[in-house]
Backbone as numpy.savetxt, mean C-alpha at the origin, in Angstrom:
# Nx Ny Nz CAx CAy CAz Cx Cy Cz
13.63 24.09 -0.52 14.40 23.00 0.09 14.34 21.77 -0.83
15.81 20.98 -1.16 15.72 20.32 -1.94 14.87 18.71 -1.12
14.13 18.01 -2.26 13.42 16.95 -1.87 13.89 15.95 -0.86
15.34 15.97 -0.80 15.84 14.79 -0.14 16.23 15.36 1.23
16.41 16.26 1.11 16.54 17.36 2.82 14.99 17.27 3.47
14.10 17.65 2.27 12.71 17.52 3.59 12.97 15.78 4.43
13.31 14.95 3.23 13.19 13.18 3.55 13.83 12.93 4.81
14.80 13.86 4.75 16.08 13.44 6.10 15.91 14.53 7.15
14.83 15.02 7.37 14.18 15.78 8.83 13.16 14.97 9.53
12.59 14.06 8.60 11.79 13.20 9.50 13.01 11.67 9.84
13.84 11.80 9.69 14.67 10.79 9.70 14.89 10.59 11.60
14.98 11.52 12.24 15.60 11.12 13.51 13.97 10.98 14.53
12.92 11.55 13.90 11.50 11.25 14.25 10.72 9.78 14.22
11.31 9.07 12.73 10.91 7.86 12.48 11.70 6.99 13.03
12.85 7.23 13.01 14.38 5.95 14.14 13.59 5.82 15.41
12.59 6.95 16.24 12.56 6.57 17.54 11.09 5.74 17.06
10.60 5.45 15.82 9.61 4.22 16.06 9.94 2.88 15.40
11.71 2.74 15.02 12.08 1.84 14.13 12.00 1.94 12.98
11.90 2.74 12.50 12.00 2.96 10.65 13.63 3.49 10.63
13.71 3.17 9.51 15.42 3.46 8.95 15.18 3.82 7.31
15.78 4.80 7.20 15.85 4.85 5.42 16.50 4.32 4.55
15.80 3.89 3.95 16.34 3.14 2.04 17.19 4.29 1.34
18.09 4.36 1.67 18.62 5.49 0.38 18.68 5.09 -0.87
18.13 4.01 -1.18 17.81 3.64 -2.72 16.64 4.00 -2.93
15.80 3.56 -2.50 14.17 4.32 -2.74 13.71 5.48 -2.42
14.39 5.96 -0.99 14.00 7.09 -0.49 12.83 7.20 0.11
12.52 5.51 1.00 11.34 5.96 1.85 11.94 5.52 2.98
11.05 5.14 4.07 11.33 4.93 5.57 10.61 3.22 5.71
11.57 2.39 6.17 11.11 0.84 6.40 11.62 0.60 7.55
10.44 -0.75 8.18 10.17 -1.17 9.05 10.35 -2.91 9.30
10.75 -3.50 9.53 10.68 -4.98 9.56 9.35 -5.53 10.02
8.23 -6.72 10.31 7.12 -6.65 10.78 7.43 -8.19 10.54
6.88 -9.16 11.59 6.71 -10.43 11.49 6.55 -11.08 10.56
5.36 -10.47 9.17 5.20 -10.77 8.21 5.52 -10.26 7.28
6.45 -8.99 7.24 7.19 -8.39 6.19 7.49 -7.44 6.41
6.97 -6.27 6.03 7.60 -4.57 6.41 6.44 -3.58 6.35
6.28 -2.32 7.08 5.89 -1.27 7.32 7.12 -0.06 6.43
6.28 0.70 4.98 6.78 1.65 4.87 6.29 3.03 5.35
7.10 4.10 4.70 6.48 5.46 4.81 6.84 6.00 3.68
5.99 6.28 2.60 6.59 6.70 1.28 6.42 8.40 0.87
7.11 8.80 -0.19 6.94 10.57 -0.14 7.28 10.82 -1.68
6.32 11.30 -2.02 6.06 11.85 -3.87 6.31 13.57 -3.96
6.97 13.81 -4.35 6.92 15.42 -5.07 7.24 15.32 -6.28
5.90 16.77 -6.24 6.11 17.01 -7.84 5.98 18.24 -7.71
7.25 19.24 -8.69 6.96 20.42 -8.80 5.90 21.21 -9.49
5.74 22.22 -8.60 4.58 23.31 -9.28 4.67 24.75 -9.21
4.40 25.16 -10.26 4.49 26.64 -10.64 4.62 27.49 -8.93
5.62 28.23 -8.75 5.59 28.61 -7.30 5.81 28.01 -5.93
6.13 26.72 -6.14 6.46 26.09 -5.29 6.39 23.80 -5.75
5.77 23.33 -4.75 6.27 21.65 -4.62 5.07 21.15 -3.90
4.47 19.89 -4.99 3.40 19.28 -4.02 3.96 18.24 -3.07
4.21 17.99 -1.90 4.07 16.97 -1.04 3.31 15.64 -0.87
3.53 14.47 -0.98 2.31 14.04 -0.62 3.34 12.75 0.28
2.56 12.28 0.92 3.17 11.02 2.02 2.09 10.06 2.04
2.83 8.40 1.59 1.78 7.10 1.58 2.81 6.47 2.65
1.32 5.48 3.21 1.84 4.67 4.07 1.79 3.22 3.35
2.50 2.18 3.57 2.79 1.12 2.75 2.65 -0.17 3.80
2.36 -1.12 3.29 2.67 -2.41 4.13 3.05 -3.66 3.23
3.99 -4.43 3.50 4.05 -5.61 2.25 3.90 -6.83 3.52
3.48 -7.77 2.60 2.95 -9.13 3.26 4.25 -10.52 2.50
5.20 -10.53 2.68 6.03 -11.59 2.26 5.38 -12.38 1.67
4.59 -13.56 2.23 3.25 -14.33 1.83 2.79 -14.49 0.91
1.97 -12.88 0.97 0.72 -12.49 -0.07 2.02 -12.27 -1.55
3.10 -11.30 -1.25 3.43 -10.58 -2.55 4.23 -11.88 -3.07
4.83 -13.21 -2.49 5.30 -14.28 -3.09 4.55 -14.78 -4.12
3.23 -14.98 -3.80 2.06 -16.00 -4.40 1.89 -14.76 -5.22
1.30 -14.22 -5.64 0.99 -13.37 -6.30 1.58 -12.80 -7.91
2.99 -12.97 -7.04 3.78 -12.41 -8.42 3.80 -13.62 -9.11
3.73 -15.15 -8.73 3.86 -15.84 -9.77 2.58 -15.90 -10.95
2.17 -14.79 -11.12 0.89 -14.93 -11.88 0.46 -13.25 -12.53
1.09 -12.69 -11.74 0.94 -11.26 -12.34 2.49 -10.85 -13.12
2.13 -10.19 -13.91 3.48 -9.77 -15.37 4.31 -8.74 -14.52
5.33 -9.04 -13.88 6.26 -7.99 -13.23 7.62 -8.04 -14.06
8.19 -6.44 -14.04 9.35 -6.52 -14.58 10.43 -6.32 -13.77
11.66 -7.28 -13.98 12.72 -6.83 -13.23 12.36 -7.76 -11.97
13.05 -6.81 -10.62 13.22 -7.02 -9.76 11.52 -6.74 -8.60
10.74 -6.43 -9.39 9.57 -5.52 -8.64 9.06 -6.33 -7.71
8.63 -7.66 -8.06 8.23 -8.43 -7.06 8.62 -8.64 -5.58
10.46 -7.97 -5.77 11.23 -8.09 -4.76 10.43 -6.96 -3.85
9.94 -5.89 -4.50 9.96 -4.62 -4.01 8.19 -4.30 -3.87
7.57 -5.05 -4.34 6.27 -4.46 -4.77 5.32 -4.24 -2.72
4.11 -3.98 -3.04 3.67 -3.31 -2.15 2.50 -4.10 -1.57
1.93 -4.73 -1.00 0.64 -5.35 -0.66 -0.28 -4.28 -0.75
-0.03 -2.95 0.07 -1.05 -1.92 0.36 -0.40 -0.31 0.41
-0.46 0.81 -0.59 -0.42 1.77 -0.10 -1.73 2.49 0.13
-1.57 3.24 0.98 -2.86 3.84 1.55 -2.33 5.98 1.33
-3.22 6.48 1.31 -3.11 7.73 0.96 -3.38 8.60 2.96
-3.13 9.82 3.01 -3.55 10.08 4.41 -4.89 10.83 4.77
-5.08 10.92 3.70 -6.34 11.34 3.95 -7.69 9.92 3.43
-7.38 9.23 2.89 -8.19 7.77 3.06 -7.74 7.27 4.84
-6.83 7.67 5.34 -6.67 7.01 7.06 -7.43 7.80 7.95
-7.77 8.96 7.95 -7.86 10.20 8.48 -8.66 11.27 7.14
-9.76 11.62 7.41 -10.12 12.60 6.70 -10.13 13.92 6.11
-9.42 14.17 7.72 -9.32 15.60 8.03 -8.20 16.03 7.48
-7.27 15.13 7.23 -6.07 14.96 6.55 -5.86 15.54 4.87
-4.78 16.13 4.63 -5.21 16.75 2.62 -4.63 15.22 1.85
-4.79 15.21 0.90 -4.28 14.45 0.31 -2.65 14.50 -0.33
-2.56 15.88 -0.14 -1.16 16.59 -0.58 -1.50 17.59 0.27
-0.08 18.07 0.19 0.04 19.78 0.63 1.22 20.42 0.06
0.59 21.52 -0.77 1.24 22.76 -0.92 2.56 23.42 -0.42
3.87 23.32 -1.20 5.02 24.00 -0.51 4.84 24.95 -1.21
5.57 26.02 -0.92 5.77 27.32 -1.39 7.05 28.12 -0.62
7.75 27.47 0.93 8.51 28.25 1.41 9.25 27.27 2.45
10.34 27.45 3.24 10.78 26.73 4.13 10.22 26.81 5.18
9.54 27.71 5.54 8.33 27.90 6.67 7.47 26.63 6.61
6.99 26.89 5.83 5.68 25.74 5.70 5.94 24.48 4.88
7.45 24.35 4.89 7.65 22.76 5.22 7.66 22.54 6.26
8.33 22.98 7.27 8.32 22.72 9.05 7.13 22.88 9.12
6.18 23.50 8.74 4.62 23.27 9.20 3.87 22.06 9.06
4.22 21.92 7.99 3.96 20.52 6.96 4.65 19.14 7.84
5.68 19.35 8.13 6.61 18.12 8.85 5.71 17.95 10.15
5.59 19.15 10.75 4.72 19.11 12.14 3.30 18.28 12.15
3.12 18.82 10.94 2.15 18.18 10.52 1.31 16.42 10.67
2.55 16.16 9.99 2.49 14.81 9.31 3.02 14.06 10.54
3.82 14.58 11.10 4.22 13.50 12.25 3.16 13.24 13.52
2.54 14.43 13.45 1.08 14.44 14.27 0.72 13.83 13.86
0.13 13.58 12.59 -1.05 12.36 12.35 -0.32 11.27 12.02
1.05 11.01 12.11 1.72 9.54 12.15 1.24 9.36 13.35
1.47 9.86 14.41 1.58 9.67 16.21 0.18 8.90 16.51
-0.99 9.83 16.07 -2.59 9.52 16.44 -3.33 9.06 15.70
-2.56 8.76 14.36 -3.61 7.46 13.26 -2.57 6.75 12.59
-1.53 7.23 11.46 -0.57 6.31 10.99 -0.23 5.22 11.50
0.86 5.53 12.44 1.61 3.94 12.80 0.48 2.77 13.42
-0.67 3.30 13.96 -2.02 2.44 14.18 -2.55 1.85 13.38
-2.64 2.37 12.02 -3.08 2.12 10.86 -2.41 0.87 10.20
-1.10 1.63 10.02 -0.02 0.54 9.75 0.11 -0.69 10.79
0.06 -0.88 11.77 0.25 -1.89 13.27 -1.31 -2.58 12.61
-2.09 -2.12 12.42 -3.16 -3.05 12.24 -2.94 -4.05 10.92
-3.11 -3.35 9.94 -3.38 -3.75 8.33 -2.09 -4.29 7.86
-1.08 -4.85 9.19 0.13 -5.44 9.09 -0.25 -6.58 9.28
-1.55 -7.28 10.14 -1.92 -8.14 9.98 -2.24 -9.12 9.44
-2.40 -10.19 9.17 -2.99 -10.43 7.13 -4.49 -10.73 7.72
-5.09 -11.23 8.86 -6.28 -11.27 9.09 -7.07 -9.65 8.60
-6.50 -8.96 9.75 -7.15 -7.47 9.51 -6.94 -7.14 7.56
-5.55 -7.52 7.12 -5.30 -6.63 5.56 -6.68 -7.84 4.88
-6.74 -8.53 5.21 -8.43 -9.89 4.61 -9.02 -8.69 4.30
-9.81 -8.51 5.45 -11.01 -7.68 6.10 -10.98 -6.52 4.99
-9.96 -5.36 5.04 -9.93 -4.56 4.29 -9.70 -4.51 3.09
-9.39 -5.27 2.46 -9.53 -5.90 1.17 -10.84 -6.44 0.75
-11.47 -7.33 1.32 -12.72 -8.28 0.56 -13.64 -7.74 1.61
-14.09 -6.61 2.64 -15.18 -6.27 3.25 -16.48 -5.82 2.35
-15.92 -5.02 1.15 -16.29 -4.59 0.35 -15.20 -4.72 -1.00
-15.55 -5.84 -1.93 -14.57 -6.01 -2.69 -14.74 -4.46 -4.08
-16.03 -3.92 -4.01 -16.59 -3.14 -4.82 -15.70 -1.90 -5.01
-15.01 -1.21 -2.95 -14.85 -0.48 -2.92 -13.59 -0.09 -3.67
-13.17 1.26 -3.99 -11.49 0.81 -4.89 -10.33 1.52 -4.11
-9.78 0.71 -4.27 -8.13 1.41 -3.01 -7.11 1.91 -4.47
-7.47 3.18 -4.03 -6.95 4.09 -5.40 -5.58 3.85 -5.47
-4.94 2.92 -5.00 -3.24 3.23 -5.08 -2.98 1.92 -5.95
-4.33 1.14 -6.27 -3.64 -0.10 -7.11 -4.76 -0.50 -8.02
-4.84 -1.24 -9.04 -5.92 -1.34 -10.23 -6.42 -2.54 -9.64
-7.32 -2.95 -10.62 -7.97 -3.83 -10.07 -7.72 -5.47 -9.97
-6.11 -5.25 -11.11 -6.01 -6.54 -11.41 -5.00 -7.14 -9.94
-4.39 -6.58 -9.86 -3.47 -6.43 -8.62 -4.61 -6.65 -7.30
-5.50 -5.44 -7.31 -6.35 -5.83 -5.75 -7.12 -7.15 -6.31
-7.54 -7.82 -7.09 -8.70 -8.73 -6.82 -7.14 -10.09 -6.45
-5.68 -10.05 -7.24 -5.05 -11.10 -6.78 -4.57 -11.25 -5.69
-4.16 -9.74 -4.92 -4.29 -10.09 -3.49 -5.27 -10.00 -2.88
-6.61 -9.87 -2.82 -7.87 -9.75 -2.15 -8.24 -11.05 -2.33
-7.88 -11.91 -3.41 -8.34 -13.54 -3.22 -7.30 -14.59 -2.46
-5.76 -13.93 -2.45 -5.06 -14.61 -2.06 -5.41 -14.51 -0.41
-5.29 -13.04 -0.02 -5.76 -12.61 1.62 -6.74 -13.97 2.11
-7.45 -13.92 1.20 -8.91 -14.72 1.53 -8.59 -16.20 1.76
-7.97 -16.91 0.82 -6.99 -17.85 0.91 -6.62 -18.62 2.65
-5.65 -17.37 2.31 -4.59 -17.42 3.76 -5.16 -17.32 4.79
-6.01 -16.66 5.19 -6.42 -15.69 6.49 -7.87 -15.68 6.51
-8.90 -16.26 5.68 -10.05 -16.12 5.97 -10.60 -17.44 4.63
-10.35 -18.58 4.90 -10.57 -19.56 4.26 -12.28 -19.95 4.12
-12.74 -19.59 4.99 -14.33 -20.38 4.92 -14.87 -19.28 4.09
-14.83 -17.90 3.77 -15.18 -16.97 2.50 -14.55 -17.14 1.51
-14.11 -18.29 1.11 -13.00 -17.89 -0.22 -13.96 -18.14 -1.32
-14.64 -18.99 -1.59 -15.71 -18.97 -2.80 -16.50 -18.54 -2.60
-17.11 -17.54 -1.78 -18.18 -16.31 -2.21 -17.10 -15.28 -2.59
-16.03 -15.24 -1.90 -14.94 -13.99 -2.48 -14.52 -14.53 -3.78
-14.20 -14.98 -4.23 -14.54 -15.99 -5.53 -14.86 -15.65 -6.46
-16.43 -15.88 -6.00 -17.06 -15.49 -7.18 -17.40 -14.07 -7.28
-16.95 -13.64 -6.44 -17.19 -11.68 -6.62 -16.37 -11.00 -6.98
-14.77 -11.85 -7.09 -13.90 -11.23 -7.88 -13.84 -11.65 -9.37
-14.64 -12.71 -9.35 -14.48 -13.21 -10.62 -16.59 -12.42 -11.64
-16.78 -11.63 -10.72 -17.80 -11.63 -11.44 -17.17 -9.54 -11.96
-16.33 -8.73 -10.51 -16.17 -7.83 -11.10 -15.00 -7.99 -12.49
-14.55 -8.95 -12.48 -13.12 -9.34 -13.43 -14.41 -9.01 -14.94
-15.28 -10.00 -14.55 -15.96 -10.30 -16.10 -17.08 -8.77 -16.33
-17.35 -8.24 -15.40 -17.93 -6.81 -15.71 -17.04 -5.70 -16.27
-15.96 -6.00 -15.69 -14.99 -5.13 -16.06 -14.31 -5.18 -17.61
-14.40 -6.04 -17.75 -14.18 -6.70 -19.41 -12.10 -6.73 -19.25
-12.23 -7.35 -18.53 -10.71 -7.39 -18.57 -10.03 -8.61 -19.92
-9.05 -8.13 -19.89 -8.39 -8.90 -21.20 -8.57 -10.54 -20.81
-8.19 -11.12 -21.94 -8.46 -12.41 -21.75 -7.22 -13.47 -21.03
-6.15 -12.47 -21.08 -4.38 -12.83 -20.35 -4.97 -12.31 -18.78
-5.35 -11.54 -18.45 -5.86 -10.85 -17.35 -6.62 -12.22 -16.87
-7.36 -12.48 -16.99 -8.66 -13.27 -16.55 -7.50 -14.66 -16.40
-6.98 -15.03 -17.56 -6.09 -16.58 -17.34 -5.42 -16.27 -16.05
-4.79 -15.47 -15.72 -3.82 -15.00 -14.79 -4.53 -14.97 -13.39
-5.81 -14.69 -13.29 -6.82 -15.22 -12.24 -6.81 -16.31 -12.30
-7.38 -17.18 -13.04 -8.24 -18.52 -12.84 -6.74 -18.84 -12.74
-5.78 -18.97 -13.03 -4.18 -19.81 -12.60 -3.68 -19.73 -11.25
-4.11 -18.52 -10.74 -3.92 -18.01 -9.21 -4.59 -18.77 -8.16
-6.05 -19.08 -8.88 -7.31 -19.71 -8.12 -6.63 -21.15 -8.05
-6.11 -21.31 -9.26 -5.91 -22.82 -9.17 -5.00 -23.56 -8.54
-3.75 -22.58 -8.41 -2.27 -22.82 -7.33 -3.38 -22.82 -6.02
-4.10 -21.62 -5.51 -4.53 -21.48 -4.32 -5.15 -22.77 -3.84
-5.99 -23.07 -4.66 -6.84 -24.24 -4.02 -5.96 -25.69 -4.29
-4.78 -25.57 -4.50 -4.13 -27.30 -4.12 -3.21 -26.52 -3.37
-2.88 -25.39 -2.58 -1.92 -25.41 -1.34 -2.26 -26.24 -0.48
C-alpha cells in the first residue's frame, strides 16, 4: 500500500478529534490556544516490506517566535518548526518505536493499533505538553535527560526560553545548567553566542 493511502485511513479517525490534513506535509494538525497539536508519519522502505513510524508534535507560537531569532534556520522553517516531537514508545512503553509492514493485513493491524494508543495515551499526552507550564516541566525537570527528536542546541533554546515564560523564579539555576551542559559539550563558539544573545533578549522582555 502506497504511503499516502496508509496517511488517508486514519484521516476520518483523526477529523472526529479535530485534526485535518496538511497535504503539503502530510501530517495531521490541530489548532491549540497556543499553537498546534500534530500527528506526524515517517516511512522508509525495507527489504520485504516498509518501516512505519508515527511522532506526535506540539508547536508553541511563543516559544518557536523567540527562538528562531537566534537559531540559523533556513527558508521558511521557523514558520514550520516544532517545539516538541515525541516518539510512541517514549509516551507509552509498551509501544514499538516503529513497526514492520510487510502486507496489507498488517497495516490494518498496525492502524488498529496506533489509534488505540492515540485514544488511551496520545491525544493526553499531546492535551498536556500543549501547555507551556507542563512543556517547562518536561523540558528543564531534568535538563540532562535527551529528547531524541532534537539536539541539544535547539532543546537548551527552548528549555531556557520555556523557563522564561512559564516558570520565571527557576530561570537562573536553569541558566546556569544549560549553560554549563553548552560548555561540557564543547559546542562551537557561534553556538554558545547564539545562547548568551537569547539570554540576553530574554532577560529585558
Amino acid at each position: 500500500m502506497e504511503f499516502k493511502n496508509v496517511i488517508l485511513l486514519h484521516e476520518d479517525f483523526l477529523a472526529d478529534f479535530g485534526f485535518k490534513l496538511d497535504n503539503r506535509s502530510l501530517y495531521y494538525v490541530k489548532g491549540t490556544p497556543e499553537g498546534k497539536q500534530m500527528v506526524f508519519f515517517h516511512h522508509t522502505q525495507h527489504e520485504g516490506g516498509a518501516y512505519l513510524e508515527y511522532h506526535l508534535g506540539i508547536r508553541l507560537e511563543k516559544v518557536e517566535n523567540i527562538v528562531h531569532r537566534f537559531l540559523p534556520s533556513l527558508g521558511d522553517y521557523k514558520e514550520r518548526s516544532i517545539s516538541l516531537i515525541e516518539t510512541m514508545d517514549r509516551i507509552d512503553p509498551k509501544m514499538p518505536r516503529r513497526f514492520l509492514i510487510e502486507n496489507d493485513f498488517e497495516t490494518n493491524e498496525v492502524i488498529r493499533k496506533v489509534e488505540q494508543f492515540l485514544v488511551k495515551k496520545g491525544f493526553n499526552f499531546l492535551d498536556k505538553v500543549s501547555d507551556g507550564t507542563a512543556l517547562e516541566k518536561y523540558f528543564n525537570t531534568d535538563v540532562t535527560s535527551p529528547i531524541v527528536t532534537q539536539n541539544f542546541t535547539y532543546r537548551s533554546a527552548r528549555g531556557i526560553t520555556l523557563c522564561k515564560l512559564y516558570n520565571p523564579k527557576n530561570y537562573e539555576k536553569t541558566k546556569k545548567l544549560y549553560l554549563n551542559m553548552l560548555n561540557e559539550k564543547q559546542v562551537t563558539p557561534f553556538t554558545l553566542a547564539c545562547f548568551i544573545n537569547l539570554l540576553d533578549y530574554l532577560e529585558n522582555l
